[in-house]
mmCIF file of C-alpha atoms in Angstrom:
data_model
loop_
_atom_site.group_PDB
_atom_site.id
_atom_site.type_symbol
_atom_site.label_atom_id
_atom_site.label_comp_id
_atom_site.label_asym_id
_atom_site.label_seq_id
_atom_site.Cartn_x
_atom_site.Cartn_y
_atom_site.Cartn_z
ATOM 1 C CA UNK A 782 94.806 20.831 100.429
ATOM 2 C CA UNK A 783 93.500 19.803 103.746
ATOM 3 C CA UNK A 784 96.823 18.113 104.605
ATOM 4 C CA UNK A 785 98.686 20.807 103.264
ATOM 5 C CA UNK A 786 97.337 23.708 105.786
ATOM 6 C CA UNK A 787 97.400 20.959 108.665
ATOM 7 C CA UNK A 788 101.345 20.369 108.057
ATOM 8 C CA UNK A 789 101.675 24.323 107.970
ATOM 9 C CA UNK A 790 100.181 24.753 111.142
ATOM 10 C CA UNK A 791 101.931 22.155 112.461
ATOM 11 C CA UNK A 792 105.497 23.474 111.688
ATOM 12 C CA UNK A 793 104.056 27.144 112.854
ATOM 13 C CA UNK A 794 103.251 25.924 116.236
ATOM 14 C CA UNK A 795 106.482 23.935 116.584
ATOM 15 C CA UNK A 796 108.229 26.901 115.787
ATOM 16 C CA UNK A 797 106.456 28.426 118.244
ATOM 17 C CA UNK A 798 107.519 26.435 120.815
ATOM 18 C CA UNK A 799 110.798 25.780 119.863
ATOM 19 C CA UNK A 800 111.739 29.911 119.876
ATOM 20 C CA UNK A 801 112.278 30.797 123.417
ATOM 21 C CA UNK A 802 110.509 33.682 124.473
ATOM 22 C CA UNK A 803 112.100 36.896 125.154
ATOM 23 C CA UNK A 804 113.916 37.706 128.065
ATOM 24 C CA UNK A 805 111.259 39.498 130.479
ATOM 25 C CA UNK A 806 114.296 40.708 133.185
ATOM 26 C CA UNK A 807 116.176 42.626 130.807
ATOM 27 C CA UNK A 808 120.463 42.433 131.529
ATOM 28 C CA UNK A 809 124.059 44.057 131.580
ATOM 29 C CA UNK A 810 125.314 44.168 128.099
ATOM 30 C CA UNK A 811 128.288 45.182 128.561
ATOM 31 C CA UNK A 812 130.412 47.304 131.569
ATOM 32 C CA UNK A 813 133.546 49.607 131.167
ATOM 33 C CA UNK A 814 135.932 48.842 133.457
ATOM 34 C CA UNK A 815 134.819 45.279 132.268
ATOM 35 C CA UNK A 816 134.061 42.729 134.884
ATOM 36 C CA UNK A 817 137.538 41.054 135.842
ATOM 37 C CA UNK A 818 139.348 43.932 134.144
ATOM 38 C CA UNK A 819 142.929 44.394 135.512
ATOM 39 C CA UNK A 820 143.751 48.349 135.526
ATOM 40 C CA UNK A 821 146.611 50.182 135.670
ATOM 41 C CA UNK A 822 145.113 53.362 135.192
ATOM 42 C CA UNK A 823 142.299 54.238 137.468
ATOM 43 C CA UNK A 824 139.085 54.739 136.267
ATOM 44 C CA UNK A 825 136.860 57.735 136.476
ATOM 45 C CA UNK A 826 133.074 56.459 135.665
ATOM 46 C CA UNK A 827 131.798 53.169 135.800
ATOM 47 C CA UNK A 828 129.707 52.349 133.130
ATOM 48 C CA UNK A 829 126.999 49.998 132.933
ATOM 49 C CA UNK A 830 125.023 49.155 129.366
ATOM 50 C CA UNK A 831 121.502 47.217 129.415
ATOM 51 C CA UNK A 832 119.670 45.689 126.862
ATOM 52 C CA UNK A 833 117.089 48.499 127.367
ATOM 53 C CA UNK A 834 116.498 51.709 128.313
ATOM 54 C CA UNK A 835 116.671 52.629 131.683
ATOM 55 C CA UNK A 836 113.700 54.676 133.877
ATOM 56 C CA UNK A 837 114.998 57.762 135.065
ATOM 57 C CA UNK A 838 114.916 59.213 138.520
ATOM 58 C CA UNK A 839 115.921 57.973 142.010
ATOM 59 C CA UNK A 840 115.076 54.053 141.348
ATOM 60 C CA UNK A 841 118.676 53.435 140.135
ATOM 61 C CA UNK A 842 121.638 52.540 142.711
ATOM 62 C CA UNK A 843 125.067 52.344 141.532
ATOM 63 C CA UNK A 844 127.477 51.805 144.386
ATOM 64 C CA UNK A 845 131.132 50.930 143.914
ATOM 65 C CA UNK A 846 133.292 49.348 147.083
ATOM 66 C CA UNK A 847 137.322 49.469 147.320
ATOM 67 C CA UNK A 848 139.359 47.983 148.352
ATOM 68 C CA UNK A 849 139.408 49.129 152.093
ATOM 69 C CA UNK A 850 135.695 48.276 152.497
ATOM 70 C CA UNK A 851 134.959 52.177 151.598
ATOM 71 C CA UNK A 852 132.849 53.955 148.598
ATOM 72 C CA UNK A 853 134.372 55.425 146.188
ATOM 73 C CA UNK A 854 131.406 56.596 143.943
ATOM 74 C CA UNK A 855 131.065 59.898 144.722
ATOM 75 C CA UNK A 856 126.542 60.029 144.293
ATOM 76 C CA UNK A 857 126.669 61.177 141.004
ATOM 77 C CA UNK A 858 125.118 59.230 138.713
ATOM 78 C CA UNK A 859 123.210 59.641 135.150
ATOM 79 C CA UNK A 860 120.963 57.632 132.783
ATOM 80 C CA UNK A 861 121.364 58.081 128.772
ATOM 81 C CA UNK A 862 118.905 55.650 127.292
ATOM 82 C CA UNK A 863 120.344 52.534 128.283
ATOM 83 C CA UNK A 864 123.566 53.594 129.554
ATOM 84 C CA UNK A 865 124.422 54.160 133.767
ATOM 85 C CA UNK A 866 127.205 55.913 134.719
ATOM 86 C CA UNK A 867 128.027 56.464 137.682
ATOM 87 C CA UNK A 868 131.683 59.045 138.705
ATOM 88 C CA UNK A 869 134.219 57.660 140.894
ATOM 89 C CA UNK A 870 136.082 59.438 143.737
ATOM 90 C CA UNK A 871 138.621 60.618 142.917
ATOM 91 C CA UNK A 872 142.808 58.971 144.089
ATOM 92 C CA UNK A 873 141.377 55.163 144.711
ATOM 93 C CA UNK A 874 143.614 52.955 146.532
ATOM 94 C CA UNK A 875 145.045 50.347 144.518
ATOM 95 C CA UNK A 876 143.082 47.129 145.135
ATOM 96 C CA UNK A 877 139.772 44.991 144.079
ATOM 97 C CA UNK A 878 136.726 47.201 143.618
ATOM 98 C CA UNK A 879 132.907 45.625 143.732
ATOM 99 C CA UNK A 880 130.260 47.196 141.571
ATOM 100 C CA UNK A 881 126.791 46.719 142.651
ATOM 101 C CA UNK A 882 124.014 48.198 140.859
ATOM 102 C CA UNK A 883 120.090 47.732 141.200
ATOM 103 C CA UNK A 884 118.871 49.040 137.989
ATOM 104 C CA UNK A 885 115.026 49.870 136.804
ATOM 105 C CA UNK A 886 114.116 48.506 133.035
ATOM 106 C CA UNK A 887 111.087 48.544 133.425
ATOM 107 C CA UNK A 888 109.859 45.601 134.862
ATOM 108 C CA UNK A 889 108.013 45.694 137.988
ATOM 109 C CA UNK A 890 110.699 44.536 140.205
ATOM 110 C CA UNK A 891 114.713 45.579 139.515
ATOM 111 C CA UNK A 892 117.519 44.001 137.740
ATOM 112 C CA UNK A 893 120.417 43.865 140.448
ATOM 113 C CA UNK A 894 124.053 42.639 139.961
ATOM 114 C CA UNK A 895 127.654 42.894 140.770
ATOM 115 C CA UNK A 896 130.718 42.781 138.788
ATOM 116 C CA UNK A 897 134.545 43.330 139.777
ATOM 117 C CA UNK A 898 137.683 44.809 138.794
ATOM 118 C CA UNK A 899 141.123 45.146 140.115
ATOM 119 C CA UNK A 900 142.577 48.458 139.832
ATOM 120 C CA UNK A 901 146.941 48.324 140.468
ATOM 121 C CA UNK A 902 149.088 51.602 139.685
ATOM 122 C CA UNK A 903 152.244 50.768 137.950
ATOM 123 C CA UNK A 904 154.679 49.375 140.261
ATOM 124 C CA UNK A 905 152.624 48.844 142.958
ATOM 125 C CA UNK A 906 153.923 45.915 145.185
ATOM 126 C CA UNK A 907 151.559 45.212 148.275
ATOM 127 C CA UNK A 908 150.351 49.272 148.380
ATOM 128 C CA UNK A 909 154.733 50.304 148.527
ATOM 129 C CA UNK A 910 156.248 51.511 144.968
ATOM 130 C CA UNK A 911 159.948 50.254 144.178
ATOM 131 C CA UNK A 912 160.543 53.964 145.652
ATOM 132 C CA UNK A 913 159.638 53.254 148.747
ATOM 133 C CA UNK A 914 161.424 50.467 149.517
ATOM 134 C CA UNK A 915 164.357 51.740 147.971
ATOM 135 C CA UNK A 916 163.958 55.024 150.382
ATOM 136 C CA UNK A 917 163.820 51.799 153.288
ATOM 137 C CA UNK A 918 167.030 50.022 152.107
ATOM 138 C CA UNK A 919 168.584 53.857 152.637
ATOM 139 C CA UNK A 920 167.631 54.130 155.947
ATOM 140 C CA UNK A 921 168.238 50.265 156.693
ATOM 141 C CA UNK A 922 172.431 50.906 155.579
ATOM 142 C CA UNK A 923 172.238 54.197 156.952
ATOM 143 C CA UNK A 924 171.428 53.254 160.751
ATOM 144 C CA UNK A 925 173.623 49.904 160.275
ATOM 145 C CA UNK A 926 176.305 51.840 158.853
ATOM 146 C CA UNK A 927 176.146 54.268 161.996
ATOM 147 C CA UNK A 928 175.555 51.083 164.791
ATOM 148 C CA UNK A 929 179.144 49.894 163.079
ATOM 149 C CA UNK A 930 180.963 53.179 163.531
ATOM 150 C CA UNK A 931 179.975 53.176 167.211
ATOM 151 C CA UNK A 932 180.849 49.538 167.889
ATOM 152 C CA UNK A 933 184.550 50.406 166.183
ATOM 153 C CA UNK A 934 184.864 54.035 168.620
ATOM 154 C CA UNK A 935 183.547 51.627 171.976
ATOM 155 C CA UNK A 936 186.143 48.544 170.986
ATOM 156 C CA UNK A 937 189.206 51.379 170.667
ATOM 157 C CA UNK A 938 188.121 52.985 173.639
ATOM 158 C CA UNK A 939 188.523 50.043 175.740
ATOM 159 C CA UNK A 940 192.115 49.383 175.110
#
């Protein structure tokens, strides 16, 4: 019996040792735009899920970066439980965004991150639409077409 309860508490502590404990600093579940997302829509929130709920009030910071080095979270930001979201400006340029949060759990100091995503409007090509060049090529024929005409009227005027 003796060597019974001895093997018992010898596979209880080495199970006890073997399960890692649990994670202390909390972390991002999950994001929507997901980090590396390519979008061709742009977004409207960011949202940011923990494995935890999140403390209320001024402790959280949610800031999102375009592409031209600007903001484009507009400040507001709310807490549901574990969820952050925080509303984007609106008309982004088309680009790489950074998300950077700092985010209370509960733990005395915060949980801080960054994720990106890339957000391109349909037919974007280097910030021009297919449109614009198009309106270019126009212009382009337009003033060669013109240069042409005045070459032929200088050449007949000289004979």
């Amino acid at each position: 019996m003796k060597k019974l309860c001895l093997i018992v508490l010898v596979a209880l502590f080495g199970l006890g040792v073997a399960v890692p404990p649990a994670s202390a600093a909390g972390q991002l579940v999950s994001s929507t735009p997901a980090a590396g997302a390519q979008l061709r829509k742009a977004p409207e929130t960011v949202r940011l899920t923990f494995d935890r709920p999140v403390l209320g009030g001024g402790a959280n910071v949610v800031t999102v970066t375009g592409p031209d080095g600007k903001p484009w979270s507009s400040g507001a930001m709310g807490v549901d439980d574990n969820v952050v979201t925080a509303v984007l400006s609106p008309q982004p340029p088309s680009g790489d965004y950074v998300v950077d949060y700092t985010i209370r759990l509960g733990e005395p100091s915060p949980l801080t991150g960054q994720l990106r995503f890339t957000f391109a409007e349909p037919g974007s090509s280097g910030g021009m639409s297919w449109q614009t060049w198009a309106g270019l090529g126009t212009i382009v024929l337009c003033i060669a077409a013109l240069l042409t005409a005045a070459a032929f009227r200088q050449a007949r005027a000289r004979r």
